[in-house]
Short mmCIF file of C-alpha atoms in Angstrom, two decimals:
data_model
loop_
_atom_site.label_atom_id
_atom_site.label_comp_id
_atom_site.label_asym_id
_atom_site.label_seq_id
_atom_site.Cartn_x
_atom_site.Cartn_y
_atom_site.Cartn_z
CA UNK M 1 0.22 -21.17 -12.62
CA UNK M 2 -2.63 -18.82 -11.82
CA UNK M 3 -4.62 -16.20 -13.65
CA UNK M 4 -4.78 -12.88 -11.83
CA UNK M 5 -7.20 -10.04 -12.56
CA UNK M 6 -6.13 -6.75 -11.01
CA UNK M 7 -8.48 -3.80 -10.74
CA UNK M 8 -6.33 -0.68 -10.93
CA UNK M 9 -2.82 -1.11 -12.33
CA UNK M 10 -1.19 1.54 -10.19
CA UNK M 11 2.32 1.62 -8.75
CA UNK M 12 2.05 -1.25 -6.25
CA UNK M 13 -0.31 -3.41 -8.30
CA UNK M 14 1.83 -3.09 -11.45
CA UNK M 15 4.85 -4.22 -9.45
CA UNK M 16 2.90 -7.28 -8.29
CA UNK M 17 1.81 -7.97 -11.87
CA UNK M 18 5.44 -7.96 -13.00
CA UNK M 19 6.41 -10.39 -10.23
CA UNK M 20 3.61 -12.77 -11.15
CA UNK M 21 4.30 -12.64 -14.88
CA UNK M 22 7.94 -13.48 -14.14
CA UNK M 23 6.64 -16.63 -12.44
CA UNK M 24 4.59 -17.59 -15.49
CA UNK M 25 1.23 -16.22 -14.39
CA UNK M 26 -1.34 -14.81 -16.78
CA UNK M 27 -2.14 -11.33 -15.46
CA UNK M 28 -4.88 -9.02 -16.73
CA UNK M 29 -5.60 -5.61 -15.28
CA UNK M 30 -7.89 -2.66 -15.60
CA UNK M 31 -7.15 1.01 -16.04
CA UNK M 32 -9.58 3.85 -16.38
CA UNK M 33 -9.00 4.27 -20.12
CA UNK M 34 -7.78 0.82 -21.16
CA UNK M 35 -4.32 2.05 -22.12
CA UNK M 36 -1.81 -0.41 -23.52
CA UNK M 37 -2.96 -3.99 -23.14
CA UNK M 38 -5.10 -3.26 -20.06
CA UNK M 39 -8.88 -3.54 -19.91
CA UNK M 40 -10.92 -0.35 -19.66
CA UNK M 41 -12.68 -0.34 -16.30
CA UNK M 42 -16.01 0.42 -17.95
CA UNK M 43 -15.75 -2.39 -20.52
CA UNK M 44 -18.11 -4.71 -18.64
CA UNK M 45 -18.04 -7.50 -21.19
CA UNK M 46 -14.25 -7.87 -20.99
CA UNK M 47 -14.14 -7.39 -17.22
CA UNK M 48 -16.82 -10.01 -16.60
CA UNK M 49 -15.09 -12.43 -18.96
CA UNK M 50 -11.83 -11.91 -17.05
CA UNK M 51 -13.64 -12.49 -13.75
CA UNK M 52 -15.00 -15.79 -14.99
CA UNK M 53 -11.52 -17.09 -15.83
CA UNK M 54 -9.49 -15.58 -12.98
CA UNK M 55 -8.14 -17.81 -10.23
CA UNK M 56 -7.14 -14.72 -8.20
CA UNK M 57 -8.68 -11.24 -8.05
CA UNK M 58 -7.11 -8.12 -6.53
CA UNK M 59 -8.39 -4.55 -6.24
CA UNK M 60 -6.01 -1.67 -5.62
CA UNK M 61 -8.64 0.99 -6.39
CA UNK M 62 -9.31 3.39 -3.49
CA UNK M 63 -12.71 4.92 -2.79
CA UNK M 64 -13.71 7.75 -5.11
CA UNK M 65 -16.26 10.41 -4.15
CA UNK M 66 -17.24 8.44 -1.06
CA UNK M 67 -17.73 5.02 -2.66
CA UNK M 68 -15.64 2.06 -3.80
CA UNK M 69 -16.04 2.02 -7.61
CA UNK M 70 -15.04 -1.65 -7.97
CA UNK M 71 -17.60 -2.85 -5.45
CA UNK M 72 -20.26 -0.51 -6.83
CA UNK M 73 -19.90 -1.81 -10.38
CA UNK M 74 -18.57 -5.35 -10.04
CA UNK M 75 -19.10 -6.35 -6.42
CA UNK M 76 -21.89 -8.86 -7.15
CA UNK M 77 -19.86 -10.49 -9.93
CA UNK M 78 -16.76 -10.72 -7.72
CA UNK M 79 -18.81 -12.27 -4.91
CA UNK M 80 -19.95 -15.03 -7.30
CA UNK M 81 -16.70 -15.44 -9.25
CA UNK M 82 -15.02 -18.88 -9.23
CA UNK M 83 -11.67 -17.45 -8.09
CA UNK M 84 -9.96 -19.18 -5.17
CA UNK M 85 -8.54 -15.94 -3.71
CA UNK M 86 -9.62 -12.30 -3.54
CA UNK M 87 -7.56 -9.41 -2.20
CA UNK M 88 -7.86 -5.69 -1.57
CA UNK M 89 -5.14 -3.10 -0.98
CA UNK M 90 -6.38 -0.93 1.87
CA UNK M 91 -4.60 1.62 4.06
CA UNK M 92 -3.35 1.79 7.63
CA UNK M 93 -5.15 5.13 7.62
CA UNK M 94 -8.21 3.17 8.76
CA UNK M 95 -6.68 3.13 12.26
CA UNK M 96 -6.59 6.90 12.57
CA UNK M 97 -4.29 8.69 14.98
CA UNK M 98 -2.82 6.48 17.72
CA UNK M 99 -0.62 9.09 19.36
CA UNK M 100 2.50 7.18 18.34
CA UNK M 101 1.34 3.86 19.82
CA UNK M 102 1.58 0.51 18.07
CA UNK M 103 -1.51 -0.69 16.19
CA UNK M 104 -2.24 -4.19 14.98
CA UNK M 105 -5.21 -5.64 13.12
CA UNK M 106 -7.31 -5.74 16.30
CA UNK M 107 -7.17 -1.95 16.68
CA UNK M 108 -10.48 -0.10 16.22
CA UNK M 109 -11.25 1.31 12.79
CA UNK M 110 -11.61 5.06 13.29
CA UNK M 111 -9.75 6.71 10.44
CA UNK M 112 -10.59 10.20 9.24
CA UNK M 113 -11.91 8.95 5.91
CA UNK M 114 -15.23 7.19 6.43
CA UNK M 115 -15.23 5.92 2.83
CA UNK M 116 -11.87 4.21 3.29
CA UNK M 117 -13.06 2.60 6.53
CA UNK M 118 -16.27 1.43 4.84
CA UNK M 119 -14.44 -0.02 1.83
CA UNK M 120 -12.06 -1.97 4.08
CA UNK M 121 -15.03 -3.51 5.91
CA UNK M 122 -17.08 -4.10 2.74
CA UNK M 123 -14.33 -6.11 1.06
CA UNK M 124 -14.00 -8.33 4.12
CA UNK M 125 -17.75 -9.00 4.06
CA UNK M 126 -17.89 -9.70 0.32
CA UNK M 127 -16.94 -13.37 0.57
CA UNK M 128 -15.08 -15.70 2.89
CA UNK M 129 -11.74 -15.83 1.10
CA UNK M 130 -10.84 -12.13 1.03
CA UNK M 131 -7.46 -10.89 2.23
CA UNK M 132 -7.26 -7.17 3.00
CA UNK M 133 -3.80 -5.62 3.10
CA UNK M 134 -3.50 -2.44 5.16
CA UNK M 135 -0.56 -0.47 3.82
CA UNK M 136 1.32 2.51 5.28
CA UNK M 137 3.47 4.88 3.18
CA UNK M 138 4.57 3.07 0.01
CA UNK M 139 7.98 3.68 -1.54
CA UNK M 140 10.31 2.03 -4.02
CA UNK M 141 12.22 2.66 -7.25
CA UNK M 142 11.18 5.97 -8.78
CA UNK M 143 9.13 6.84 -5.70
CA UNK M 144 11.51 7.16 -2.77
CA UNK M 145 12.93 9.84 -0.52
CA UNK M 146 15.93 9.97 -2.87
CA UNK M 147 13.69 11.16 -5.69
CA UNK M 148 12.14 13.79 -3.43
CA UNK M 149 15.56 15.06 -2.35
CA UNK M 150 16.84 15.26 -5.94
CA UNK M 151 13.71 17.17 -6.96
CA UNK M 152 13.92 19.58 -4.03
CA UNK M 153 10.65 18.31 -2.54
CA UNK M 154 11.99 16.83 0.70
CA UNK M 155 11.13 18.54 3.99
CA UNK M 156 12.30 18.22 7.56
CA UNK M 157 9.41 19.05 9.87
CA UNK M 158 9.88 20.09 13.50
CA UNK M 159 7.53 17.53 15.06
CA UNK M 160 9.95 15.45 17.14
CA UNK M 161 7.36 12.95 18.43
CA UNK M 162 5.93 12.13 14.99
CA UNK M 163 6.40 8.53 13.85
CA UNK M 164 5.48 6.86 10.57
CA UNK M 165 5.49 3.33 9.21
CA UNK M 166 6.29 2.53 5.60
CA UNK M 167 6.63 -0.43 3.24
CA UNK M 168 8.74 -1.08 0.17
CA UNK M 169 6.75 -1.97 -2.94
CA UNK M 170 8.65 -5.28 -3.21
CA UNK M 171 7.38 -6.25 0.23
CA UNK M 172 3.78 -5.52 -0.73
CA UNK M 173 4.12 -7.93 -3.64
CA UNK M 174 5.79 -10.47 -1.37
CA UNK M 175 3.03 -10.23 1.22
CA UNK M 176 0.26 -10.61 -1.35
CA UNK M 177 1.93 -13.66 -2.91
CA UNK M 178 2.51 -15.20 0.54
CA UNK M 179 -1.20 -14.86 1.29
CA UNK M 180 -2.22 -17.12 -1.60
CA UNK M 181 -1.66 -20.10 0.67
CA UNK M 182 -2.54 -18.42 3.95
CA UNK M 183 -5.78 -17.77 5.79
CA UNK M 184 -8.05 -14.94 4.70
CA UNK M 185 -8.31 -11.83 6.85
CA UNK M 186 -6.84 -8.38 7.39
CA UNK M 187 -3.06 -7.98 7.39
CA UNK M 188 -0.75 -5.06 8.02
CA UNK M 189 2.19 -5.04 5.60
CA UNK M 190 4.79 -2.67 7.03
CA UNK M 191 8.49 -2.73 7.75
CA UNK M 192 9.93 -3.47 11.19
CA UNK M 193 11.14 0.01 12.11
CA UNK M 194 8.70 2.93 12.23
CA UNK M 195 10.52 6.23 12.52
CA UNK M 196 10.31 9.96 11.96
CA UNK M 197 10.30 11.10 8.35
CA UNK M 198 13.26 13.35 9.11
CA UNK M 199 15.47 10.29 9.57
CA UNK M 200 14.73 9.21 6.00
CA UNK M 201 15.56 12.66 4.72
CA UNK M 202 18.84 12.70 6.65
CA UNK M 203 19.73 9.19 5.48
CA UNK M 204 18.89 10.03 1.89
CA UNK M 205 20.92 13.24 1.92
CA UNK M 206 23.91 11.32 3.27
CA UNK M 207 23.63 8.75 0.47
CA UNK M 208 23.38 11.44 -2.19
CA UNK M 209 25.94 13.77 -0.63
CA UNK M 210 23.41 16.61 -0.65
CA UNK M 211 22.77 19.23 2.06
CA UNK M 212 19.94 18.79 4.51
CA UNK M 213 16.83 20.85 3.91
CA UNK M 214 16.09 23.30 6.73
CA UNK M 215 14.10 22.23 9.78
CA UNK M 216 10.68 23.91 9.45
CA UNK M 217 7.28 24.07 11.07
CA UNK M 218 4.33 22.75 9.11
CA UNK M 219 3.29 26.32 8.28
CA UNK M 220 6.75 27.28 7.09
CA UNK M 221 6.99 24.21 4.84
CA UNK M 222 3.95 25.29 2.82
CA UNK M 223 2.79 21.72 2.30
CA UNK M 224 -0.19 20.78 0.19
CA UNK M 225 -3.35 19.72 2.08
CA UNK M 226 -2.61 16.07 1.24
CA UNK M 227 0.99 16.32 2.42
CA UNK M 228 -0.05 18.18 5.55
CA UNK M 229 -2.60 15.48 6.34
CA UNK M 230 0.30 13.01 6.35
CA UNK M 231 1.46 14.66 9.59
CA UNK M 232 -1.99 14.68 11.20
CA UNK M 233 -1.70 11.06 12.34
CA UNK M 234 0.95 9.38 14.46
CA UNK M 235 1.22 5.60 14.82
CA UNK M 236 3.48 2.58 14.65
CA UNK M 237 2.13 -0.29 12.53
CA UNK M 238 2.74 -3.83 13.79
CA UNK M 239 3.34 -6.54 11.17
CA UNK M 240 3.42 -9.65 13.39
CA UNK M 241 0.20 -11.21 12.08
CA UNK M 242 1.47 -11.38 8.50
CA UNK M 243 4.71 -12.90 9.73
CA UNK M 244 2.97 -15.52 11.85
CA UNK M 245 0.14 -16.56 9.56
CA UNK M 246 1.56 -15.95 6.10
CA UNK M 247 5.21 -16.71 6.71
CA UNK M 248 6.00 -13.29 5.26
CA UNK M 249 9.21 -11.47 6.12
CA UNK M 250 9.99 -8.03 4.69
CA UNK M 251 12.95 -8.03 2.34
CA UNK M 252 13.55 -4.45 3.51
CA UNK M 253 12.99 -4.51 7.29
CA UNK M 254 13.91 -0.84 7.71
CA UNK M 255 14.19 2.34 5.68
CA UNK M 256 17.97 1.87 5.56
CA UNK M 257 17.91 -1.25 3.37
CA UNK M 258 14.94 0.03 1.43
CA UNK M 259 16.35 3.46 0.58
CA UNK M 260 19.73 1.99 -0.42
CA UNK M 261 17.91 -0.37 -2.81
CA UNK M 262 16.43 2.68 -4.56
CA UNK M 263 19.75 4.46 -5.08
#
């Protein structure tokens, strides 16, 4: 069994940690404040000791204030670490707006956030065994459209040509684990069926037996800047490379299976 060090025990990374521990792995992880049994990100002595013993290293920490904090503080140590595998959770946002077209890993990197684009590239350059996972909208238990509907936070937006890709948190963990024996490189982890967000809302309301929220324009919905930015890009994310090279298949190939699993 392996020893995994995870930088940033957020939603997706914590789910992966649970999967690995269930398989008998030793998993250590960092948080900003070292809560629970995690390692404080700034505790260099403990982090460097964990790096020296880790067989696998993963970062799920996004850029902050224009820079990748993991690379800035521990990049040199990660580059020299004896681990056999290194991974980074990136974003399909690096592709930018594709006007609804399909994008695969050969698509140009032209996302709106230059720091995210730079971090994606920097991790790939760090060493030869890095796998970068480009993720679309992440959902799963406790963080699904069903939760948004119950809380009154679901919207139907009148943008009929808008298409999104998404991935269930279980399938992120499955893709990362599949990559341990696959070739390094960049991989999209997304389900098989990109679709409009309104379809998720309608499906979720049907499952819950709740009325549909009204169809609104972006201005009428009063979305936060972050939520509004979600609608500024339109693309379908292809997952064929991960299937071919990693032997990965999403457990939840569409929102239908995935949303039902969260009910």
